[in-house]
mmCIF file of C-alpha atoms in Angstrom:
data_model
loop_
_atom_site.group_PDB
_atom_site.id
_atom_site.type_symbol
_atom_site.label_atom_id
_atom_site.label_comp_id
_atom_site.label_asym_id
_atom_site.label_seq_id
_atom_site.Cartn_x
_atom_site.Cartn_y
_atom_site.Cartn_z
ATOM 1 C CA UNK A 1 38.784 -6.462 -24.193
ATOM 2 C CA UNK A 2 38.452 -3.741 -21.453
ATOM 3 C CA UNK A 3 36.157 -4.441 -18.519
ATOM 4 C CA UNK A 4 33.958 -1.733 -17.020
ATOM 5 C CA UNK A 5 32.714 -2.100 -13.506
ATOM 6 C CA UNK A 6 29.781 0.144 -12.305
ATOM 7 C CA UNK A 7 29.694 1.578 -8.819
ATOM 8 C CA UNK A 8 27.003 3.708 -7.103
ATOM 9 C CA UNK A 9 28.747 6.872 -8.363
ATOM 10 C CA UNK A 10 29.919 5.547 -11.694
ATOM 11 C CA UNK A 11 27.071 5.438 -14.169
ATOM 12 C CA UNK A 12 27.695 4.206 -17.693
ATOM 13 C CA UNK A 13 27.033 6.901 -20.321
ATOM 14 C CA UNK A 14 26.111 6.956 -23.916
ATOM 15 C CA UNK A 15 29.674 8.272 -24.630
ATOM 16 C CA UNK A 16 31.238 5.315 -22.872
ATOM 17 C CA UNK A 17 29.027 2.798 -24.876
ATOM 18 C CA UNK A 18 30.047 4.640 -28.147
ATOM 19 C CA UNK A 19 33.777 4.555 -27.292
ATOM 20 C CA UNK A 20 33.683 0.811 -26.275
ATOM 21 C CA UNK A 21 31.692 -0.169 -29.361
ATOM 22 C CA UNK A 22 33.847 2.058 -31.654
ATOM 23 C CA UNK A 23 30.865 3.994 -33.025
ATOM 24 C CA UNK A 24 29.407 7.446 -32.742
ATOM 25 C CA UNK A 25 27.115 8.642 -30.033
ATOM 26 C CA UNK A 26 24.519 9.313 -32.644
ATOM 27 C CA UNK A 27 24.561 5.654 -33.613
ATOM 28 C CA UNK A 28 24.035 4.650 -30.081
ATOM 29 C CA UNK A 29 21.206 7.131 -29.576
ATOM 30 C CA UNK A 30 19.580 5.767 -32.778
ATOM 31 C CA UNK A 31 19.833 2.201 -31.494
ATOM 32 C CA UNK A 32 18.202 3.266 -28.158
ATOM 33 C CA UNK A 33 15.487 5.083 -29.949
ATOM 34 C CA UNK A 34 14.593 2.068 -32.041
ATOM 35 C CA UNK A 35 15.819 3.617 -35.292
ATOM 36 C CA UNK A 36 17.188 0.266 -36.542
ATOM 37 C CA UNK A 37 16.745 1.015 -40.178
ATOM 38 C CA UNK A 38 19.372 3.714 -39.982
ATOM 39 C CA UNK A 39 22.032 1.162 -38.772
ATOM 40 C CA UNK A 40 23.582 -1.817 -40.435
ATOM 41 C CA UNK A 41 22.995 -5.283 -38.982
ATOM 42 C CA UNK A 42 26.613 -5.706 -37.804
ATOM 43 C CA UNK A 43 26.440 -2.194 -36.215
ATOM 44 C CA UNK A 44 23.261 -3.111 -34.296
ATOM 45 C CA UNK A 45 24.732 -6.212 -33.089
ATOM 46 C CA UNK A 46 27.936 -4.426 -31.930
ATOM 47 C CA UNK A 47 26.024 -1.803 -30.103
ATOM 48 C CA UNK A 48 23.748 -4.241 -28.441
ATOM 49 C CA UNK A 49 26.524 -6.528 -27.170
ATOM 50 C CA UNK A 50 28.299 -3.522 -25.788
ATOM 51 C CA UNK A 51 25.236 -2.205 -23.964
ATOM 52 C CA UNK A 52 24.772 -5.699 -22.406
ATOM 53 C CA UNK A 53 28.388 -6.080 -21.378
ATOM 54 C CA UNK A 54 28.601 -2.672 -19.713
ATOM 55 C CA UNK A 55 25.206 -2.956 -18.171
ATOM 56 C CA UNK A 56 24.126 0.469 -19.561
ATOM 57 C CA UNK A 57 20.696 1.591 -18.502
ATOM 58 C CA UNK A 58 19.254 4.731 -20.330
ATOM 59 C CA UNK A 59 17.889 7.470 -18.106
ATOM 60 C CA UNK A 60 14.106 7.254 -18.417
ATOM 61 C CA UNK A 61 13.853 10.757 -17.072
ATOM 62 C CA UNK A 62 16.178 12.215 -19.761
ATOM 63 C CA UNK A 63 14.500 10.256 -22.558
ATOM 64 C CA UNK A 64 11.085 11.275 -21.321
ATOM 65 C CA UNK A 65 12.011 14.996 -21.193
ATOM 66 C CA UNK A 66 13.438 14.783 -24.708
ATOM 67 C CA UNK A 67 10.431 13.042 -26.120
ATOM 68 C CA UNK A 68 7.842 14.829 -24.045
ATOM 69 C CA UNK A 69 6.947 11.652 -22.176
ATOM 70 C CA UNK A 70 8.286 10.821 -18.694
ATOM 71 C CA UNK A 71 5.720 7.958 -17.930
ATOM 72 C CA UNK A 72 5.604 9.381 -14.422
ATOM 73 C CA UNK A 73 2.335 10.002 -12.488
ATOM 74 C CA UNK A 74 2.203 12.119 -9.391
ATOM 75 C CA UNK A 75 -0.062 11.274 -6.438
ATOM 76 C CA UNK A 76 -0.883 13.643 -3.671
ATOM 77 C CA UNK A 77 -2.612 12.410 -0.492
ATOM 78 C CA UNK A 78 -3.910 14.614 2.369
ATOM 79 C CA UNK A 79 -2.790 12.206 5.136
ATOM 80 C CA UNK A 80 -0.615 9.089 4.554
ATOM 81 C CA UNK A 81 -1.336 8.019 8.155
ATOM 82 C CA UNK A 82 -4.945 7.430 7.185
ATOM 83 C CA UNK A 83 -5.383 3.722 6.326
ATOM 84 C CA UNK A 84 -7.598 4.798 3.440
ATOM 85 C CA UNK A 85 -4.667 6.539 1.685
ATOM 86 C CA UNK A 86 -2.438 3.423 1.977
ATOM 87 C CA UNK A 87 -5.116 1.100 0.647
ATOM 88 C CA UNK A 88 -5.928 3.398 -2.316
ATOM 89 C CA UNK A 89 -2.199 3.594 -3.119
ATOM 90 C CA UNK A 90 -1.909 -0.174 -3.513
ATOM 91 C CA UNK A 91 -4.511 -0.072 -6.263
ATOM 92 C CA UNK A 92 -2.894 2.865 -7.881
ATOM 93 C CA UNK A 93 0.523 1.209 -7.852
ATOM 94 C CA UNK A 94 -0.884 -1.895 -9.507
ATOM 95 C CA UNK A 95 -2.487 0.070 -12.345
ATOM 96 C CA UNK A 96 0.708 1.966 -12.955
ATOM 97 C CA UNK A 97 2.716 -1.254 -13.095
ATOM 98 C CA UNK A 98 0.170 -2.768 -15.539
ATOM 99 C CA UNK A 99 0.456 0.242 -17.928
ATOM 100 C CA UNK A 100 4.192 0.894 -17.621
ATOM 101 C CA UNK A 101 4.138 3.959 -15.414
ATOM 102 C CA UNK A 102 5.881 5.001 -12.301
ATOM 103 C CA UNK A 103 3.968 6.536 -9.447
ATOM 104 C CA UNK A 104 5.474 9.353 -7.364
ATOM 105 C CA UNK A 105 3.794 9.880 -3.927
ATOM 106 C CA UNK A 106 3.676 13.052 -1.846
ATOM 107 C CA UNK A 107 2.035 13.323 1.458
ATOM 108 C CA UNK A 108 0.719 16.848 2.252
ATOM 109 C CA UNK A 109 -0.271 16.166 5.896
ATOM 110 C CA UNK A 110 -3.438 18.187 5.422
ATOM 111 C CA UNK A 111 -1.223 21.273 5.136
ATOM 112 C CA UNK A 112 -1.816 23.953 2.567
ATOM 113 C CA UNK A 113 1.840 25.013 2.311
ATOM 114 C CA UNK A 114 3.062 21.332 1.877
ATOM 115 C CA UNK A 115 0.432 20.809 -0.791
ATOM 116 C CA UNK A 116 1.668 23.697 -2.742
ATOM 117 C CA UNK A 117 5.315 22.561 -2.327
ATOM 118 C CA UNK A 118 4.473 19.025 -3.425
ATOM 119 C CA UNK A 119 2.730 20.274 -6.528
ATOM 120 C CA UNK A 120 5.906 22.292 -7.422
ATOM 121 C CA UNK A 121 8.062 19.279 -6.821
ATOM 122 C CA UNK A 122 6.039 17.011 -9.065
ATOM 123 C CA UNK A 123 5.887 19.632 -11.807
ATOM 124 C CA UNK A 124 9.679 19.703 -11.743
ATOM 125 C CA UNK A 125 9.742 16.017 -12.597
ATOM 126 C CA UNK A 126 7.374 16.579 -15.393
ATOM 127 C CA UNK A 127 4.716 14.176 -14.311
ATOM 128 C CA UNK A 128 2.138 13.423 -17.000
ATOM 129 C CA UNK A 129 -0.791 13.458 -14.752
ATOM 130 C CA UNK A 130 -1.899 13.687 -11.170
ATOM 131 C CA UNK A 131 -4.076 11.869 -8.673
ATOM 132 C CA UNK A 132 -5.217 14.341 -6.060
ATOM 133 C CA UNK A 133 -6.686 13.672 -2.549
ATOM 134 C CA UNK A 134 -6.815 17.332 -1.535
ATOM 135 C CA UNK A 135 -6.947 18.860 1.904
ATOM 136 C CA UNK A 136 -9.779 20.932 0.537
ATOM 137 C CA UNK A 137 -8.910 24.516 1.644
ATOM 138 C CA UNK A 138 -6.799 26.037 -0.979
ATOM 139 C CA UNK A 139 -8.225 25.344 -4.460
ATOM 140 C CA UNK A 140 -6.097 27.971 -6.432
ATOM 141 C CA UNK A 141 -3.318 25.440 -7.559
ATOM 142 C CA UNK A 142 -5.930 22.967 -8.816
ATOM 143 C CA UNK A 143 -7.833 25.696 -10.719
ATOM 144 C CA UNK A 144 -4.582 26.749 -12.358
ATOM 145 C CA UNK A 145 -4.039 23.068 -13.358
ATOM 146 C CA UNK A 146 -7.555 22.994 -14.806
ATOM 147 C CA UNK A 147 -6.985 26.170 -16.795
ATOM 148 C CA UNK A 148 -3.817 24.596 -18.269
ATOM 149 C CA UNK A 149 -5.773 21.461 -19.180
ATOM 150 C CA UNK A 150 -3.447 19.374 -17.198
ATOM 151 C CA UNK A 151 -4.723 15.793 -16.557
ATOM 152 C CA UNK A 152 -6.032 15.426 -13.048
ATOM 153 C CA UNK A 153 -8.292 12.888 -11.345
ATOM 154 C CA UNK A 154 -9.575 13.623 -7.805
ATOM 155 C CA UNK A 155 -9.672 10.901 -5.203
ATOM 156 C CA UNK A 156 -12.938 10.832 -3.067
ATOM 157 C CA UNK A 157 -13.123 14.693 -2.470
ATOM 158 C CA UNK A 158 -14.623 17.284 -4.803
ATOM 159 C CA UNK A 159 -13.050 20.607 -5.304
ATOM 160 C CA UNK A 160 -15.418 23.554 -6.043
ATOM 161 C CA UNK A 161 -14.823 25.285 -9.313
ATOM 162 C CA UNK A 162 -12.631 22.507 -10.744
ATOM 163 C CA UNK A 163 -13.833 20.548 -13.647
ATOM 164 C CA UNK A 164 -11.932 17.227 -12.950
ATOM 165 C CA UNK A 165 -12.947 13.590 -13.027
ATOM 166 C CA UNK A 166 -13.531 12.067 -9.541
ATOM 167 C CA UNK A 167 -13.192 8.467 -8.376
ATOM 168 C CA UNK A 168 -14.242 7.482 -4.881
ATOM 169 C CA UNK A 169 -16.869 5.920 -2.628
ATOM 170 C CA UNK A 170 -20.484 6.722 -2.902
ATOM 171 C CA UNK A 171 -20.419 8.433 0.499
ATOM 172 C CA UNK A 172 -24.069 9.327 0.730
ATOM 173 C CA UNK A 173 -25.212 5.793 -0.006
ATOM 174 C CA UNK A 174 -22.585 4.355 2.378
ATOM 175 C CA UNK A 175 -23.735 6.554 5.379
ATOM 176 C CA UNK A 176 -27.333 5.688 4.580
ATOM 177 C CA UNK A 177 -26.500 1.950 4.595
ATOM 178 C CA UNK A 178 -24.672 2.285 7.907
ATOM 179 C CA UNK A 179 -27.402 4.327 9.603
ATOM 180 C CA UNK A 180 -30.218 2.184 8.469
ATOM 181 C CA UNK A 181 -28.386 -0.809 9.825
ATOM 182 C CA UNK A 182 -28.059 0.805 13.269
ATOM 183 C CA UNK A 183 -31.760 1.720 13.340
ATOM 184 C CA UNK A 184 -32.753 -1.678 12.268
ATOM 185 C CA UNK A 185 -30.748 -3.223 15.063
ATOM 186 C CA UNK A 186 -32.841 -1.071 17.531
ATOM 187 C CA UNK A 187 -30.485 1.838 18.170
ATOM 188 C CA UNK A 188 -32.349 5.084 18.609
ATOM 189 C CA UNK A 189 -29.751 7.787 19.678
ATOM 190 C CA UNK A 190 -26.931 7.815 17.174
ATOM 191 C CA UNK A 191 -23.970 10.164 16.844
ATOM 192 C CA UNK A 192 -21.930 10.455 13.598
ATOM 193 C CA UNK A 193 -18.381 11.119 14.760
ATOM 194 C CA UNK A 194 -16.278 12.944 12.101
ATOM 195 C CA UNK A 195 -13.229 15.031 11.707
ATOM 196 C CA UNK A 196 -14.059 18.733 10.782
ATOM 197 C CA UNK A 197 -16.452 18.908 7.856
ATOM 198 C CA UNK A 198 -15.401 22.303 6.289
ATOM 199 C CA UNK A 199 -14.026 21.873 2.814
ATOM 200 C CA UNK A 200 -14.026 18.064 2.731
ATOM 201 C CA UNK A 201 -16.811 16.859 0.462
ATOM 202 C CA UNK A 202 -16.395 13.039 1.474
ATOM 203 C CA UNK A 203 -17.242 13.905 5.090
ATOM 204 C CA UNK A 204 -20.107 16.194 4.122
ATOM 205 C CA UNK A 205 -21.525 13.489 1.796
ATOM 206 C CA UNK A 206 -21.457 11.054 4.855
ATOM 207 C CA UNK A 207 -23.184 13.526 7.004
ATOM 208 C CA UNK A 208 -25.809 14.079 4.382
ATOM 209 C CA UNK A 209 -26.487 10.358 4.034
ATOM 210 C CA UNK A 210 -26.599 10.120 7.850
ATOM 211 C CA UNK A 211 -29.132 12.914 8.177
ATOM 212 C CA UNK A 212 -31.295 11.615 5.325
ATOM 213 C CA UNK A 213 -31.560 8.192 6.925
ATOM 214 C CA UNK A 214 -32.304 9.702 10.331
ATOM 215 C CA UNK A 215 -34.929 11.971 8.801
ATOM 216 C CA UNK A 216 -36.872 8.752 7.886
ATOM 217 C CA UNK A 217 -37.177 7.894 11.537
ATOM 218 C CA UNK A 218 -38.536 10.998 13.442
ATOM 219 C CA UNK A 219 -38.954 8.841 16.499
ATOM 220 C CA UNK A 220 -35.081 8.570 16.675
ATOM 221 C CA UNK A 221 -32.329 11.100 17.548
ATOM 222 C CA UNK A 222 -29.204 11.862 15.393
ATOM 223 C CA UNK A 223 -26.291 14.236 16.002
ATOM 224 C CA UNK A 224 -23.017 15.084 14.301
ATOM 225 C CA UNK A 225 -20.006 15.393 16.538
ATOM 226 C CA UNK A 226 -16.934 17.037 14.916
ATOM 227 C CA UNK A 227 -13.736 15.945 16.633
ATOM 228 C CA UNK A 228 -10.065 16.669 16.491
ATOM 229 C CA UNK A 229 -8.218 13.381 16.418
ATOM 230 C CA UNK A 230 -4.844 15.224 16.999
ATOM 231 C CA UNK A 231 -5.962 16.900 20.249
ATOM 232 C CA UNK A 232 -5.402 14.384 23.038
ATOM 233 C CA UNK A 233 -8.668 13.522 24.867
ATOM 234 C CA UNK A 234 -10.906 15.489 22.644
ATOM 235 C CA UNK A 235 -12.752 12.493 21.196
ATOM 236 C CA UNK A 236 -13.386 11.046 24.822
ATOM 237 C CA UNK A 237 -14.715 14.407 25.926
ATOM 238 C CA UNK A 238 -17.122 14.819 23.050
ATOM 239 C CA UNK A 239 -18.415 11.232 23.571
ATOM 240 C CA UNK A 240 -18.872 11.717 27.215
ATOM 241 C CA UNK A 241 -20.766 14.872 26.724
ATOM 242 C CA UNK A 242 -23.081 13.220 24.093
ATOM 243 C CA UNK A 243 -23.733 10.329 26.371
ATOM 244 C CA UNK A 244 -24.691 12.555 29.288
ATOM 245 C CA UNK A 245 -26.878 14.862 27.207
ATOM 246 C CA UNK A 246 -28.962 11.900 25.921
ATOM 247 C CA UNK A 247 -29.248 10.576 29.306
ATOM 248 C CA UNK A 248 -30.491 13.880 30.673
ATOM 249 C CA UNK A 249 -32.972 14.126 27.765
ATOM 250 C CA UNK A 250 -34.396 10.668 28.400
ATOM 251 C CA UNK A 251 -32.717 9.090 25.335
ATOM 252 C CA UNK A 252 -32.983 5.410 24.409
ATOM 253 C CA UNK A 253 -30.413 3.098 22.886
ATOM 254 C CA UNK A 254 -26.943 4.626 22.066
ATOM 255 C CA UNK A 255 -24.783 3.954 19.020
ATOM 256 C CA UNK A 256 -21.811 5.690 17.336
ATOM 257 C CA UNK A 257 -20.961 5.858 13.619
ATOM 258 C CA UNK A 258 -17.245 6.642 13.078
ATOM 259 C CA UNK A 259 -16.404 8.653 10.050
ATOM 260 C CA UNK A 260 -13.260 7.008 9.077
ATOM 261 C CA UNK A 261 -10.522 4.612 10.311
ATOM 262 C CA UNK A 262 -8.660 7.179 12.377
ATOM 263 C CA UNK A 263 -11.805 8.265 14.230
ATOM 264 C CA UNK A 264 -12.575 4.559 14.748
ATOM 265 C CA UNK A 265 -9.335 4.040 16.600
ATOM 266 C CA UNK A 266 -9.860 7.117 18.783
ATOM 267 C CA UNK A 267 -13.374 6.037 19.658
ATOM 268 C CA UNK A 268 -12.100 2.616 20.621
ATOM 269 C CA UNK A 269 -9.490 4.122 22.898
ATOM 270 C CA UNK A 270 -12.063 6.573 24.293
ATOM 271 C CA UNK A 271 -14.499 3.807 25.180
ATOM 272 C CA UNK A 272 -11.731 1.790 26.777
ATOM 273 C CA UNK A 273 -10.738 4.830 28.911
ATOM 274 C CA UNK A 274 -14.386 5.078 30.135
ATOM 275 C CA UNK A 275 -14.480 1.277 30.713
ATOM 276 C CA UNK A 276 -17.373 1.024 28.235
ATOM 277 C CA UNK A 277 -18.043 -1.965 26.013
ATOM 278 C CA UNK A 278 -19.856 -2.559 22.792
ATOM 279 C CA UNK A 279 -22.532 -3.673 22.309
ATOM 280 C CA UNK A 280 -23.440 -3.898 26.017
ATOM 281 C CA UNK A 281 -23.039 -0.107 26.581
ATOM 282 C CA UNK A 282 -23.029 1.426 23.139
ATOM 283 C CA UNK A 283 -23.366 0.182 19.564
ATOM 284 C CA UNK A 284 -20.465 0.921 17.225
ATOM 285 C CA UNK A 285 -20.198 0.998 13.379
ATOM 286 C CA UNK A 286 -17.026 2.380 11.650
ATOM 287 C CA UNK A 287 -16.207 3.478 8.194
ATOM 288 C CA UNK A 288 -13.220 1.594 6.821
ATOM 289 C CA UNK A 289 -12.510 -2.108 7.244
ATOM 290 C CA UNK A 290 -9.215 -2.256 9.240
ATOM 291 C CA UNK A 291 -7.024 -5.217 10.011
ATOM 292 C CA UNK A 292 -7.973 -4.977 13.724
ATOM 293 C CA UNK A 293 -11.754 -4.570 13.191
ATOM 294 C CA UNK A 294 -12.523 -8.219 13.652
ATOM 295 C CA UNK A 295 -10.293 -8.556 16.684
ATOM 296 C CA UNK A 296 -11.618 -5.966 19.122
ATOM 297 C CA UNK A 297 -14.144 -7.401 21.506
ATOM 298 C CA UNK A 298 -16.864 -9.176 19.647
ATOM 299 C CA UNK A 299 -15.675 -7.576 16.369
ATOM 300 C CA UNK A 300 -16.468 -4.077 15.019
ATOM 301 C CA UNK A 301 -19.047 -3.813 12.263
ATOM 302 C CA UNK A 302 -17.692 -1.731 9.358
ATOM 303 C CA UNK A 303 -18.406 -0.059 6.034
ATOM 304 C CA UNK A 304 -15.839 -1.443 3.818
ATOM 305 C CA UNK A 305 -14.602 0.842 0.956
ATOM 306 C CA UNK A 306 -13.373 -0.801 -2.269
ATOM 307 C CA UNK A 307 -10.102 1.125 -1.807
ATOM 308 C CA UNK A 308 -7.961 -0.965 -4.158
ATOM 309 C CA UNK A 309 -10.513 -0.576 -6.887
ATOM 310 C CA UNK A 310 -10.693 3.167 -6.263
ATOM 311 C CA UNK A 311 -6.987 3.515 -6.771
ATOM 312 C CA UNK A 312 -6.796 1.281 -9.820
ATOM 313 C CA UNK A 313 -9.802 2.978 -11.520
ATOM 314 C CA UNK A 314 -8.448 6.385 -10.799
ATOM 315 C CA UNK A 315 -5.235 5.553 -12.614
ATOM 316 C CA UNK A 316 -7.028 4.080 -15.508
ATOM 317 C CA UNK A 317 -9.256 7.167 -15.810
ATOM 318 C CA UNK A 318 -6.254 9.428 -15.591
ATOM 319 C CA UNK A 319 -4.503 7.599 -18.458
ATOM 320 C CA UNK A 320 -7.562 8.168 -20.607
ATOM 321 C CA UNK A 321 -7.160 11.902 -19.941
ATOM 322 C CA UNK A 322 -3.405 11.701 -20.467
ATOM 323 C CA UNK A 323 -3.965 10.149 -23.846
ATOM 324 C CA UNK A 324 -6.067 13.064 -24.945
ATOM 325 C CA UNK A 325 -9.721 12.479 -24.094
ATOM 326 C CA UNK A 326 -11.477 15.821 -23.583
ATOM 327 C CA UNK A 327 -15.004 14.650 -22.747
ATOM 328 C CA UNK A 328 -17.166 16.321 -19.981
ATOM 329 C CA UNK A 329 -16.211 15.622 -16.328
ATOM 330 C CA UNK A 330 -16.943 12.050 -15.146
ATOM 331 C CA UNK A 331 -17.866 10.999 -11.531
ATOM 332 C CA UNK A 332 -17.191 7.380 -10.780
ATOM 333 C CA UNK A 333 -18.650 6.483 -7.357
ATOM 334 C CA UNK A 334 -18.135 2.844 -6.133
ATOM 335 C CA UNK A 335 -20.466 0.962 -3.874
ATOM 336 C CA UNK A 336 -19.781 0.208 -0.112
ATOM 337 C CA UNK A 337 -20.160 -3.118 1.647
ATOM 338 C CA UNK A 338 -21.451 -3.562 5.058
ATOM 339 C CA UNK A 339 -19.687 -6.063 7.317
ATOM 340 C CA UNK A 340 -21.802 -6.907 10.406
ATOM 341 C CA UNK A 341 -20.115 -8.109 13.597
ATOM 342 C CA UNK A 342 -20.856 -8.038 17.337
ATOM 343 C CA UNK A 343 -20.517 -4.272 17.873
ATOM 344 C CA UNK A 344 -23.921 -3.685 16.266
ATOM 345 C CA UNK A 345 -25.691 -6.740 17.743
ATOM 346 C CA UNK A 346 -29.507 -6.233 17.957
ATOM 347 C CA UNK A 347 -30.798 -4.773 21.178
ATOM 348 C CA UNK A 348 -34.044 -6.649 20.802
ATOM 349 C CA UNK A 349 -34.428 -9.076 23.733
ATOM 350 C CA UNK A 350 -31.731 -7.246 25.707
ATOM 351 C CA UNK A 351 -33.541 -4.716 27.987
ATOM 352 C CA UNK A 352 -30.334 -3.223 29.377
ATOM 353 C CA UNK A 353 -28.242 -2.982 26.229
ATOM 354 C CA UNK A 354 -26.969 0.413 25.214
ATOM 355 C CA UNK A 355 -29.390 2.384 27.325
ATOM 356 C CA UNK A 356 -28.528 6.056 27.785
ATOM 357 C CA UNK A 357 -29.301 6.117 31.461
ATOM 358 C CA UNK A 358 -27.187 3.089 32.234
ATOM 359 C CA UNK A 359 -24.109 4.437 30.399
ATOM 360 C CA UNK A 360 -24.517 7.784 32.225
ATOM 361 C CA UNK A 361 -24.408 6.030 35.577
ATOM 362 C CA UNK A 362 -21.082 4.332 34.620
ATOM 363 C CA UNK A 363 -19.305 7.491 33.475
ATOM 364 C CA UNK A 364 -20.486 10.038 35.941
ATOM 365 C CA UNK A 365 -20.783 9.900 39.760
ATOM 366 C CA UNK A 366 -23.421 12.604 39.712
ATOM 367 C CA UNK A 367 -27.129 11.527 39.437
ATOM 368 C CA UNK A 368 -28.442 11.833 35.912
ATOM 369 C CA UNK A 369 -31.244 14.135 37.095
ATOM 370 C CA UNK A 370 -28.616 16.746 38.028
ATOM 371 C CA UNK A 371 -27.183 16.945 34.439
ATOM 372 C CA UNK A 372 -27.815 19.944 32.330
ATOM 373 C CA UNK A 373 -28.697 19.530 28.678
ATOM 374 C CA UNK A 374 -26.681 21.851 26.496
#
């Protein structure tokens, strides 16, 4: 009996299995395809033993292309550096494993050209469906997928003019929950700190929830600060200017609401650079529960997203579409959870906590009265 040893460049083929078993390639193909009725019992046994001895593994890609099924699902994320993307990926992978699918991940880096290239690459692998966390600016490729009735589920971000299912956080509800918590703790001057809003529905939803909650408290002040986390020092500059404006306007108790995990990190670094602490100098509440959130200072209060459930639910919804459901578009928005820690401690009973005039004195050598309100 001849021995066959596989190496990294020596893949066993159907032809080798047929030759070793002394049968035709057609018989081996029938065996692999489950057509056992077309083969005698001795022949089935002979082919099975040969496959086991040689360690033959059929190419799932080739079989899928031949049968129209690859059991591959593509996933495009706008920024893999965002902790949200990684957490959602865990849930999506678990759902794929449960249902016998393989997930192919592409990171677009919030770049329109890379997004287009990634779509083309996934198409070349004949993925059966697509999870899409879009950068939000170029909607043409997604519209083309919609016209072709290709199964797509969007993660957290809407795309105008595209009739796809969406799975994500209830961003309006989450921002309302966060803002009302800060107001209830006695903070009166609150800034929502977010990356650019244009074309990103999740950020726009959070701003909408923030403004709705602030509108219920006309005695308080709310402002949205759009920041560039990739520009060194930009977050610190925007925060400093906000603090000084509120001090010059006679503002009250200051708090910040960070729009996502990446913004949270930049805020923490900016406050450190200004030697400011929470909650003594400013209240802080952040979207996304991160591993380091409980470890900084007295702990950072967060809005926890059900990221694992978002990824898992999105895959299961996509599989429904892959299997042929053509019902109207569905939007599945999951609930947030508020985790309270020391960074949003109540200001009641603490006359000097988070006062605008106190923070201005710490970050600027000039008298507050000399500041101009812009």
